[in-house]
CSV table of C-alpha atoms in Angstrom, one decimal:
chain,number,residue,atom,x,y,z
A,239,MET,CA,2.0,-2.2,8.0
A,240,TYR,CA,-0.1,0.9,7.4
A,241,GLY,CA,0.6,3.5,9.4
A,242,LEU,CA,-2.9,5.4,10.1
A,243,HIS,CA,-2.3,7.4,12.9
A,244,ASN,CA,-4.9,10.2,12.3
A,245,GLY,CA,-8.0,10.3,14.7
A,246,TYR,CA,-8.9,7.4,16.9
A,247,HIS,CA,-6.6,5.0,15.0
A,248,HIS,CA,-3.8,6.5,16.7
A,249,PHE,CA,-1.4,4.4,15.1
A,250,ASN,CA,2.3,5.5,16.4
A,251,SER,CA,6.1,3.8,15.4
A,252,PHE,CA,7.8,2.8,18.2
A,253,ASP,CA,9.9,5.9,19.9
A,254,GLY,CA,13.5,4.3,18.6
A,255,VAL,CA,12.4,3.6,15.3
A,256,GLN,CA,15.1,5.0,12.6
A,257,SER,CA,13.2,6.2,10.2
A,258,LEU,CA,14.3,7.2,6.6
A,259,PRO,CA,13.5,10.8,7.1
A,260,LEU,CA,15.2,10.9,10.4
A,261,LEU,CA,18.1,9.3,8.8
A,262,LEU,CA,18.4,11.6,6.0
A,263,LYS,CA,17.7,14.8,8.2
A,264,GLN,CA,21.1,13.4,10.7
A,265,ASN,CA,23.2,13.5,7.3
A,266,GLY,CA,22.4,16.7,6.2
A,267,ILE,CA,19.7,16.1,3.7
A,268,ARG,CA,16.9,18.5,3.6
A,269,THR,CA,13.1,16.8,3.7
A,270,GLY,CA,10.0,17.7,2.8
A,271,ILE,CA,6.6,15.7,2.9
A,272,ILE,CA,3.5,17.4,0.9
A,273,GLY,CA,0.2,15.5,1.0
A,274,LYS,CA,-0.7,12.2,3.1
A,275,LYS,CA,1.1,11.6,5.7
A,276,HIS,CA,-0.4,8.5,7.7
A,277,VAL,CA,2.8,8.2,10.2
A,278,ALA,CA,3.8,9.2,14.1
A,279,PRO,CA,5.4,10.5,16.2
A,280,GLU,CA,7.0,13.6,14.3
A,281,TYR,CA,10.3,13.2,16.0
A,282,VAL,CA,10.7,9.7,14.4
A,283,TYR,CA,9.8,11.3,11.1
A,284,PRO,CA,10.5,14.5,11.0
A,285,PHE,CA,10.6,16.7,8.0
A,286,ASP,CA,12.1,20.1,7.2
A,287,TYR,CA,9.4,21.1,5.3
A,288,ALA,CA,5.5,20.0,6.1
A,289,GLU,CA,2.5,20.4,4.3
A,290,THR,CA,-0.3,17.8,5.3
A,291,GLU,CA,-3.7,16.7,5.8
A,292,GLU,CA,-2.2,17.7,9.8
A,293,ASN,CA,-2.1,20.9,9.1
A,294,ASN,CA,-4.0,21.8,5.9
A,295,SER,CA,-7.4,20.0,4.0
A,296,ILE,CA,-6.6,16.7,2.9
A,297,LEU,CA,-8.6,17.9,0.2
A,298,GLN,CA,-6.2,20.8,-0.4
A,299,VAL,CA,-3.1,19.2,-0.4
A,300,GLY,CA,-4.2,15.7,-1.2
A,301,ARG,CA,-6.4,16.1,-4.5
A,302,ASN,CA,-5.9,19.7,-5.4
A,303,ILE,CA,-3.2,19.1,-7.9
A,304,THR,CA,-2.6,23.0,-8.4
A,305,LYS,CA,-2.2,23.3,-4.1
A,306,MET,CA,0.3,20.9,-4.8
A,307,LYS,CA,2.0,22.3,-7.7
A,308,GLU,CA,2.4,25.5,-5.8
A,309,LEU,CA,4.0,24.2,-2.5
A,310,THR,CA,6.3,21.6,-4.7
A,311,GLN,CA,7.4,25.2,-6.5
A,312,TYR,CA,7.9,26.4,-3.1
A,313,PHE,CA,10.2,24.0,-1.3
A,314,LEU,CA,12.3,23.6,-4.8
A,315,SER,CA,12.4,27.1,-4.7
A,316,SER,CA,14.0,27.7,-1.2
A,317,GLN,CA,16.3,24.7,-2.2
A,318,ASP,CA,19.9,25.2,-2.3
A,319,LYS,CA,21.2,23.9,-5.8
A,320,THR,CA,24.5,22.4,-4.5
A,321,LYS,CA,22.8,20.5,-1.5
A,322,PRO,CA,20.9,17.2,-1.7
A,323,PHE,CA,16.9,16.9,-0.9
A,324,PHE,CA,14.3,14.7,-0.3
A,325,LEU,CA,10.9,15.3,-1.0
A,326,TYR,CA,7.7,12.8,-0.7
A,327,ILE,CA,4.2,13.7,-2.1
A,328,GLY,CA,1.6,11.7,-1.0
A,329,PHE,CA,-1.6,12.4,-3.9
A,330,HIS,CA,-4.8,11.2,-2.1
A,331,ASP,CA,-5.9,10.4,-5.4
A,332,PRO,CA,-7.3,7.7,-6.3
A,333,HIS,CA,-8.7,7.0,-2.5
A,334,ARG,CA,-12.3,6.9,-2.3
A,335,CYS,CA,-13.8,9.7,-0.1
A,336,GLY,CA,-17.6,8.5,0.3
A,337,HIS,CA,-17.6,8.6,3.9
A,338,THR,CA,-15.7,11.3,4.8
A,339,HIS,CA,-16.7,13.9,1.9
A,340,PRO,CA,-19.7,12.4,0.1
A,341,GLU,CA,-21.0,15.7,-1.6
A,342,TYR,CA,-17.7,14.8,-3.9
A,343,GLY,CA,-18.9,11.7,-5.2
A,344,VAL,CA,-17.5,8.0,-4.2
A,345,PHE,CA,-14.0,8.7,-5.3
A,346,CYS,CA,-14.3,12.5,-5.0
A,347,GLU,CA,-14.2,12.5,-9.2
A,348,LYS,CA,-16.4,15.7,-8.9
A,349,PHE,CA,-14.0,17.6,-6.5
A,350,GLY,CA,-12.8,20.7,-8.4
A,351,ASN,CA,-14.4,19.9,-11.4
A,352,GLY,CA,-16.0,23.4,-11.7
A,353,ASP,CA,-19.6,22.5,-11.4
A,354,LYS,CA,-21.5,24.2,-8.6
A,355,GLY,CA,-20.5,23.7,-5.0
A,356,MET,CA,-17.8,21.6,-6.7
A,357,GLY,CA,-15.2,24.3,-6.9
A,358,ARG,CA,-12.6,24.5,-9.6
A,359,ILE,CA,-8.6,23.2,-10.1
A,360,PRO,CA,-7.1,25.2,-12.9
A,361,ASP,CA,-4.5,22.4,-13.6
A,362,TRP,CA,-7.2,20.0,-13.6
A,363,LYS,CA,-8.9,18.8,-16.8
A,364,PRO,CA,-11.7,16.5,-16.2
A,365,ASP,CA,-11.1,13.1,-18.1
A,366,TYR,CA,-14.5,11.6,-18.3
A,367,TYR,CA,-15.1,7.7,-19.1
A,368,ASP,CA,-18.3,5.8,-20.7
A,369,SER,CA,-19.2,3.4,-18.3
A,370,THR,CA,-20.4,1.3,-21.0
A,371,GLU,CA,-17.0,1.2,-22.6
A,372,VAL,CA,-14.8,0.7,-19.7
A,373,VAL,CA,-12.8,-2.4,-19.3
A,374,VAL,CA,-14.1,-4.2,-16.4
A,375,PRO,CA,-10.9,-6.1,-14.4
A,376,SER,CA,-11.6,-10.1,-14.5
A,377,PHE,CA,-11.6,-9.7,-10.5
A,378,VAL,CA,-14.9,-7.5,-10.5
A,379,GLN,CA,-18.3,-7.9,-11.2
A,380,ASP,CA,-19.5,-6.9,-14.6
A,381,THR,CA,-22.5,-4.8,-13.7
A,382,VAL,CA,-23.8,-1.3,-14.2
A,383,ALA,CA,-23.0,0.0,-11.1
A,384,ALA,CA,-19.6,-1.5,-11.0
A,385,ARG,CA,-18.7,-0.2,-14.2
A,386,LYS,CA,-19.8,3.4,-12.7
A,387,ASP,CA,-17.7,2.6,-9.7
A,388,ILE,CA,-14.6,2.4,-12.3
A,389,SER,CA,-15.4,5.0,-14.5
A,390,ALA,CA,-15.3,7.4,-11.7
A,391,GLN,CA,-12.0,5.9,-10.5
A,392,TYR,CA,-10.4,6.7,-13.8
A,393,THR,CA,-11.3,10.3,-13.3
A,394,THR,CA,-9.7,10.9,-10.3
A,395,ILE,CA,-7.0,8.8,-11.7
A,396,SER,CA,-6.6,11.0,-14.6
A,397,ARG,CA,-6.1,14.2,-11.9
A,398,LEU,CA,-3.3,12.1,-9.9
A,399,ASP,CA,-1.9,11.5,-13.4
A,400,GLN,CA,-2.2,15.2,-14.6
A,401,GLY,CA,-0.5,16.3,-10.7
A,402,VAL,CA,2.1,14.0,-11.2
A,403,GLY,CA,3.2,16.0,-14.6
A,404,LEU,CA,2.8,18.9,-12.8
A,405,VAL,CA,5.6,17.7,-10.2
A,406,MET,CA,7.9,16.6,-13.0
A,407,ASN,CA,7.9,20.0,-14.5
A,408,GLU,CA,8.3,21.9,-11.4
A,409,LEU,CA,11.4,19.9,-10.9
A,410,ARG,CA,12.5,20.6,-14.6
A,411,MET,CA,12.0,24.5,-14.1
A,412,ALA,CA,14.2,24.4,-10.9
A,413,GLY,CA,16.9,22.5,-12.8
A,414,PHE,CA,16.3,19.3,-10.7
A,415,LEU,CA,15.2,17.1,-13.2
A,416,ASN,CA,18.4,15.7,-14.7
A,417,ASN,CA,20.1,14.7,-11.1
A,418,THR,CA,17.1,13.8,-9.0
A,419,MET,CA,16.1,9.8,-8.5
A,420,ILE,CA,12.4,9.8,-8.6
A,421,ILE,CA,10.3,6.6,-7.4
A,422,PHE,CA,6.3,6.6,-8.6
A,423,THR,CA,4.3,3.7,-6.3
A,424,SER,CA,1.1,3.4,-4.5
A,425,ASP,CA,0.6,2.2,-1.0
A,426,ASN,CA,-2.0,-0.7,-2.0
A,427,GLY,CA,-4.0,-2.1,-4.5
A,428,ILE,CA,-7.2,-1.4,-6.5
A,429,PRO,CA,-10.0,-0.5,-3.9
A,430,PHE,CA,-12.5,-2.8,-5.5
A,431,PRO,CA,-13.8,-6.6,-4.4
A,432,ASN,CA,-10.6,-8.5,-4.1
A,433,GLY,CA,-8.4,-5.5,-3.9
A,434,ARG,CA,-7.1,-3.2,-1.3
A,435,THR,CA,-6.6,-4.4,2.4
A,436,ASN,CA,-6.6,-8.2,1.0
A,437,LEU,CA,-2.8,-10.0,-0.2
A,438,TYR,CA,-4.3,-11.5,-3.1
A,439,VAL,CA,-2.8,-9.9,-6.6
A,440,PRO,CA,-5.5,-7.4,-6.8
A,441,GLY,CA,-4.4,-6.1,-3.3
A,442,ARG,CA,-0.9,-6.0,-3.5
A,443,ALA,CA,-0.1,-5.1,-7.4
A,444,GLU,CA,0.8,-1.7,-7.5
A,445,PRO,CA,2.7,0.6,-10.0
A,446,PHE,CA,6.4,0.9,-9.3
A,447,LEU,CA,8.2,3.6,-11.3
A,448,LEU,CA,11.9,3.9,-10.8
A,449,SER,CA,13.7,6.6,-13.1
A,450,VAL,CA,17.6,7.1,-12.3
A,451,PRO,CA,19.2,10.1,-13.8
A,452,SER,CA,22.6,8.1,-14.3
A,453,THR,CA,21.5,5.2,-16.4
A,454,PRO,CA,19.2,6.8,-18.9
A,455,SER,CA,19.7,3.6,-21.3
A,456,THR,CA,17.0,2.0,-18.6
A,457,TRP,CA,14.3,4.8,-19.0
A,458,ASP,CA,10.9,3.3,-20.9
A,459,THR,CA,12.4,-0.1,-20.0
A,460,VAL,CA,10.0,-2.8,-18.3
A,461,SER,CA,11.5,-4.9,-16.0
A,462,ASN,CA,10.0,-8.2,-14.5
A,463,GLN,CA,11.9,-8.3,-11.3
A,464,TYR,CA,9.9,-8.8,-7.9
A,465,VAL,CA,9.6,-5.4,-6.2
A,466,SER,CA,8.4,-4.5,-2.6
A,467,HIS,CA,8.0,-1.4,-0.5
A,468,LEU,CA,10.7,-3.0,1.7
A,469,ASP,CA,13.0,-2.4,-1.1
A,470,ILE,CA,12.3,1.9,-0.8
A,471,THR,CA,14.6,2.6,1.9
A,472,PRO,CA,17.6,0.8,0.9
A,473,THR,CA,17.5,2.2,-2.7
A,474,ILE,CA,17.2,5.8,-1.2
A,475,LEU,CA,19.8,5.0,1.3
A,476,ASN,CA,22.2,3.5,-1.6
A,477,TRP,CA,21.6,6.6,-3.9
A,478,TYR,CA,22.9,9.0,-1.1
A,479,GLU,CA,25.4,6.3,-0.1
A,480,LEU,CA,24.3,5.9,3.0
A,481,PRO,CA,24.8,2.8,5.6
A,482,TYR,CA,21.8,2.0,7.6
A,483,PRO,CA,22.6,2.5,11.1
A,484,ASP,CA,23.5,-0.4,13.8
A,485,TYR,CA,21.0,-0.1,16.5
A,486,GLU,CA,18.5,-2.5,18.2
A,487,LEU,CA,14.9,-2.4,19.3
A,488,PHE,CA,13.8,-4.6,22.6
A,489,GLY,CA,17.3,-6.5,22.3
A,490,ARG,CA,17.2,-7.5,18.8
A,491,GLN,CA,19.2,-6.4,16.2
A,492,VAL,CA,17.2,-4.1,13.5
A,493,LYS,CA,17.6,-5.0,10.0
A,494,LEU,CA,16.1,-4.3,6.4
A,495,THR,CA,14.8,-7.2,4.8
A,496,GLY,CA,14.6,-5.6,1.4
A,497,LYS,CA,17.0,-4.5,-1.4
A,498,SER,CA,18.7,-1.8,-3.1
A,499,LEU,CA,17.1,-2.0,-6.7
A,500,LEU,CA,20.0,0.7,-7.9
A,501,GLN,CA,22.2,-2.9,-7.2
A,502,LYS,CA,19.9,-5.0,-9.8
A,503,ASP,CA,20.1,-8.0,-7.6
A,504,ILE,CA,17.1,-10.0,-8.9
A,505,THR,CA,15.0,-12.2,-6.6
A,506,ASN,CA,12.4,-14.2,-6.9
A,507,THR,CA,10.6,-13.8,-3.7
A,508,VAL,CA,8.6,-11.0,-1.9
A,509,PHE,CA,6.5,-11.2,1.2
A,510,GLY,CA,3.0,-9.5,2.6
A,511,SER,CA,1.8,-8.8,5.6
A,512,HIS,CA,-0.9,-7.0,6.6
A,513,SER,CA,-2.6,-7.2,10.5
A,514,LEU,CA,-5.6,-4.3,10.0
A,515,HIS,CA,-6.3,-1.4,7.9
A,516,GLU,CA,-8.6,0.6,10.4
A,517,VAL,CA,-8.2,-0.2,14.1
A,518,THR,CA,-11.9,-1.7,14.3
A,519,MET,CA,-10.7,-4.1,11.2
A,520,TYR,CA,-8.4,-6.7,12.3
A,521,TYR,CA,-7.5,-9.8,10.3
A,522,PRO,CA,-4.0,-10.3,10.2
A,523,MET,CA,-2.9,-12.1,7.3
A,524,ARG,CA,1.0,-13.1,6.2
A,525,SER,CA,1.9,-14.4,2.3
A,526,ILE,CA,5.0,-15.0,0.3
A,527,HIS,CA,5.1,-15.1,-3.2
A,528,CYS,CA,7.5,-16.8,-5.4
A,529,ASP,CA,8.0,-17.9,-9.2
A,530,ASN,CA,4.5,-17.2,-9.5
A,531,ILE,CA,3.2,-19.4,-6.2
A,532,THR,CA,1.4,-17.3,-3.7
A,533,PHE,CA,0.7,-18.4,-0.5
A,534,ILE,CA,-1.1,-16.6,2.1
A,535,GLU,CA,-1.7,-17.6,6.1
A,536,ASN,CA,-5.1,-16.3,7.6
A,537,LEU,CA,-4.4,-16.2,11.0
A,538,ASN,CA,-7.7,-15.6,12.4
A,539,TYR,CA,-9.4,-17.4,9.8
A,540,LEU,CA,-12.4,-18.2,11.7
A,541,MET,CA,-13.5,-14.6,11.9
A,542,PRO,CA,-15.5,-13.1,8.9
A,543,PHE,CA,-13.3,-10.6,6.6
A,544,PRO,CA,-14.0,-7.1,7.7
A,545,ILE,CA,-14.7,-4.1,5.3
A,546,ASP,CA,-13.4,-0.8,5.3
A,547,GLN,CA,-15.5,2.5,6.1
A,548,ASP,CA,-14.9,3.9,2.2
A,549,PHE,CA,-15.2,0.8,0.5
A,550,TYR,CA,-18.5,-0.5,2.0
A,551,LEU,CA,-19.9,2.4,0.7
A,552,ALA,CA,-18.4,1.9,-2.7
A,553,PRO,CA,-21.4,1.1,-5.7
A,554,SER,CA,-19.4,-2.2,-6.7
A,555,PHE,CA,-19.7,-3.5,-3.1
A,556,GLN,CA,-22.7,-2.2,-2.4
A,557,ASP,CA,-24.0,-3.8,-5.5
A,558,ILE,CA,-22.6,-7.3,-4.2
A,559,LEU,CA,-24.5,-6.9,-1.1
A,560,ASN,CA,-28.0,-6.0,-2.6
A,561,ARG,CA,-27.8,-8.7,-5.2
A,562,THR,CA,-26.4,-11.3,-2.3
A,563,ARG,CA,-29.7,-10.4,-0.2
A,564,SER,CA,-32.0,-10.2,-3.2
A,565,GLY,CA,-30.6,-13.9,-3.8
A,566,ILE,CA,-30.1,-12.8,-7.7
A,567,ASP,CA,-26.6,-13.2,-9.7
A,568,THR,CA,-24.2,-11.1,-8.1
A,569,HIS,CA,-22.1,-11.7,-11.6
A,570,TRP,CA,-18.8,-11.9,-9.4
A,571,PHE,CA,-16.5,-14.9,-9.6
A,572,LYS,CA,-17.0,-15.9,-5.9
A,573,SER,CA,-19.7,-15.7,-3.2
A,574,LEU,CA,-19.8,-12.9,-0.6
A,575,LYS,CA,-19.6,-15.8,1.9
A,576,ASP,CA,-16.4,-17.1,0.4
A,577,TYR,CA,-15.0,-13.8,0.1
A,578,TYR,CA,-15.7,-13.1,4.1
A,579,TYR,CA,-14.7,-16.7,5.2
A,580,ARG,CA,-11.4,-17.9,4.3
A,581,SER,CA,-9.0,-20.8,4.9
A,582,LYS,CA,-6.6,-21.0,7.3
A,583,TRP,CA,-4.0,-21.5,4.3
A,584,GLU,CA,-4.6,-20.4,0.6
A,585,MET,CA,-1.9,-21.2,-1.9
A,586,TYR,CA,-2.4,-20.4,-5.9
A,587,ASN,CA,-0.5,-21.0,-9.1
A,588,LEU,CA,-1.0,-17.9,-10.9
A,589,THR,CA,0.4,-19.0,-14.0
A,590,SER,CA,-2.5,-21.3,-14.3
A,591,ASP,CA,-5.0,-19.5,-11.9
A,592,PRO,CA,-4.4,-15.5,-12.5
A,593,LEU,CA,-8.0,-15.2,-10.5
A,594,GLU,CA,-6.7,-17.5,-7.7
A,595,LYS,CA,-9.7,-19.7,-7.8
A,596,GLN,CA,-8.2,-23.0,-6.9
A,597,ASN,CA,-6.8,-23.2,-3.6
A,598,LEU,CA,-4.1,-25.7,-3.8
A,599,ALA,CA,-2.7,-25.7,-0.4
A,600,TRP,CA,-4.5,-29.1,0.6
A,601,ASN,CA,-3.3,-30.9,-3.4
A,602,ALA,CA,-1.1,-33.7,-2.7
A,603,ASN,CA,0.4,-32.5,-5.8
A,604,TYR,CA,1.4,-29.1,-3.9
A,605,LEU,CA,2.6,-30.4,-0.5
A,606,SER,CA,6.1,-30.1,-1.3
A,607,THR,CA,5.7,-26.2,-2.4
A,608,ARG,CA,3.5,-25.5,0.5
A,609,THR,CA,6.0,-26.8,3.0
A,610,THR,CA,8.8,-24.8,1.2
A,611,LEU,CA,6.8,-21.6,1.5
A,612,MET,CA,5.8,-21.9,4.9
A,613,ASN,CA,9.4,-22.7,5.7
A,614,LYS,CA,10.5,-19.6,4.1
A,615,LEU,CA,7.9,-17.3,5.4
A,616,LYS,CA,8.4,-18.5,8.9
A,617,GLN,CA,12.0,-17.7,8.3
A,618,TRP,CA,11.3,-14.0,7.4
A,619,GLN,CA,8.6,-13.6,10.2
A,620,GLU,CA,11.8,-14.6,12.8
A,621,ALA,CA,14.0,-12.3,11.1
A,622,THR,CA,11.2,-9.7,11.4
A,623,ALA,CA,10.4,-10.2,15.2
A,624,ASP,CA,6.5,-10.5,13.7
A,625,PRO,CA,5.0,-11.1,17.2
A,626,TRP,CA,2.3,-12.9,15.6
A,627,ARG,CA,4.5,-15.7,13.8
A,628,CYS,CA,3.1,-18.0,16.9
A,629,SER,CA,-0.8,-17.2,16.2
A,630,PRO,CA,-3.5,-18.7,16.2
A,631,SER,CA,-2.5,-22.0,17.5
A,632,GLY,CA,0.7,-20.9,20.4
A,633,VAL,CA,1.4,-17.7,22.3
A,634,LEU,CA,5.0,-16.7,21.4
A,635,GLU,CA,6.8,-16.7,24.9
A,636,ASP,CA,9.9,-15.1,25.5
A,637,ALA,CA,12.8,-14.9,28.3
A,638,GLY,CA,13.3,-10.8,28.5
A,639,LEU,CA,11.0,-9.6,25.9
A,640,TYR,CA,12.8,-11.3,22.2
A,641,LYS,CA,16.1,-11.7,23.9
A,642,GLU,CA,16.3,-15.4,24.6
A,643,ASN,CA,15.2,-17.7,22.1
A,644,PRO,CA,11.6,-17.1,22.0
A,645,THR,CA,9.5,-19.9,21.6
A,646,CYS,CA,6.0,-20.4,20.3
A,647,MET,CA,3.8,-22.3,23.4
A,648,PRO,CA,0.8,-24.5,22.3
A,649,LEU,CA,-2.4,-23.6,23.0
A,650,TYR,CA,-4.4,-27.0,22.6
A,651,ASN,CA,-6.9,-25.3,20.9
A,652,ASP,CA,-7.2,-27.4,17.6
A,653,LEU,CA,-6.1,-24.6,15.1
């Protein structure tokens, strides 16, 4: 679940959660975090070293790659080479910053480029892309506005890319590169229509790179294995040869549902969960992706799908709004109304329908597949004690808060 605790959102984990940085710290592993931090409270997520948006400007610690390089250098230079460490670096690129720092452009692509009033990031050599030549993803409308939006994003991705290179170089110079496991990923899909905040493929598809120094034969190889962010904690604990603790929350045994990627266990199934992106945009969804079939359950499907603040200001979304309001062709593969109002269930065969246009949830030929996926999804919700598992047609009643046979009691609301 998205962990935005900043400002009025104020999302916090339960006090008893045994988080990854807490477990590592308890086992003598030095921990650090640089850049983006959207989790709290601090005693649940303790870091020995922290330079984040909580004590710095997010522009500096999230987008100024020279500053982030220097902070990484400081952390590594003070690290005992005989002891293990864990360093989390949260780049804020290529997140949008339209409503927070509009002066730097919708994608902050102007920040640090040396233009008047933009400042300069010494280590960044901006890459610019001709909007008439960029490749437009199939799920984004091919219009002038959308092309400019995409080209601006690519510029910020170039800053991220160069920042990763700087961090890798610091690891090399500090002598840690050849004995450090490196994971690179993103926290959500691309911030374009049908992307971020959705459980469609563009909202779930993220880069995931894993480099393990002990197995150089796997470097530069591509795997088709299904991977989830649920796999990150088991993988890191496995790397340090640490077990997950035996403990309970609300009387229930806490178990990790992910897998260690170091064990090479192949799975054909991944799950997805979304409840809200900002506190003001509640739209709970659950999904299962299995053998190239995606099933999505929209729990509050009768309400319109909400739009988050910075995406609303994006040129690509404003383009769809303006074209819809004017009654002209949006050049998008779905209507704005279809985007807002969704079916209770959605199921897509990604082999024959990669754009997820044909909902097969009520197709008689897919009835058995739908039933199987729904059952697997319910089992996962039970295993994770999902408090939404009875919504929207029932209420979760439990004798003693999750302790004794929690039961879905019907509401008789025709849902």
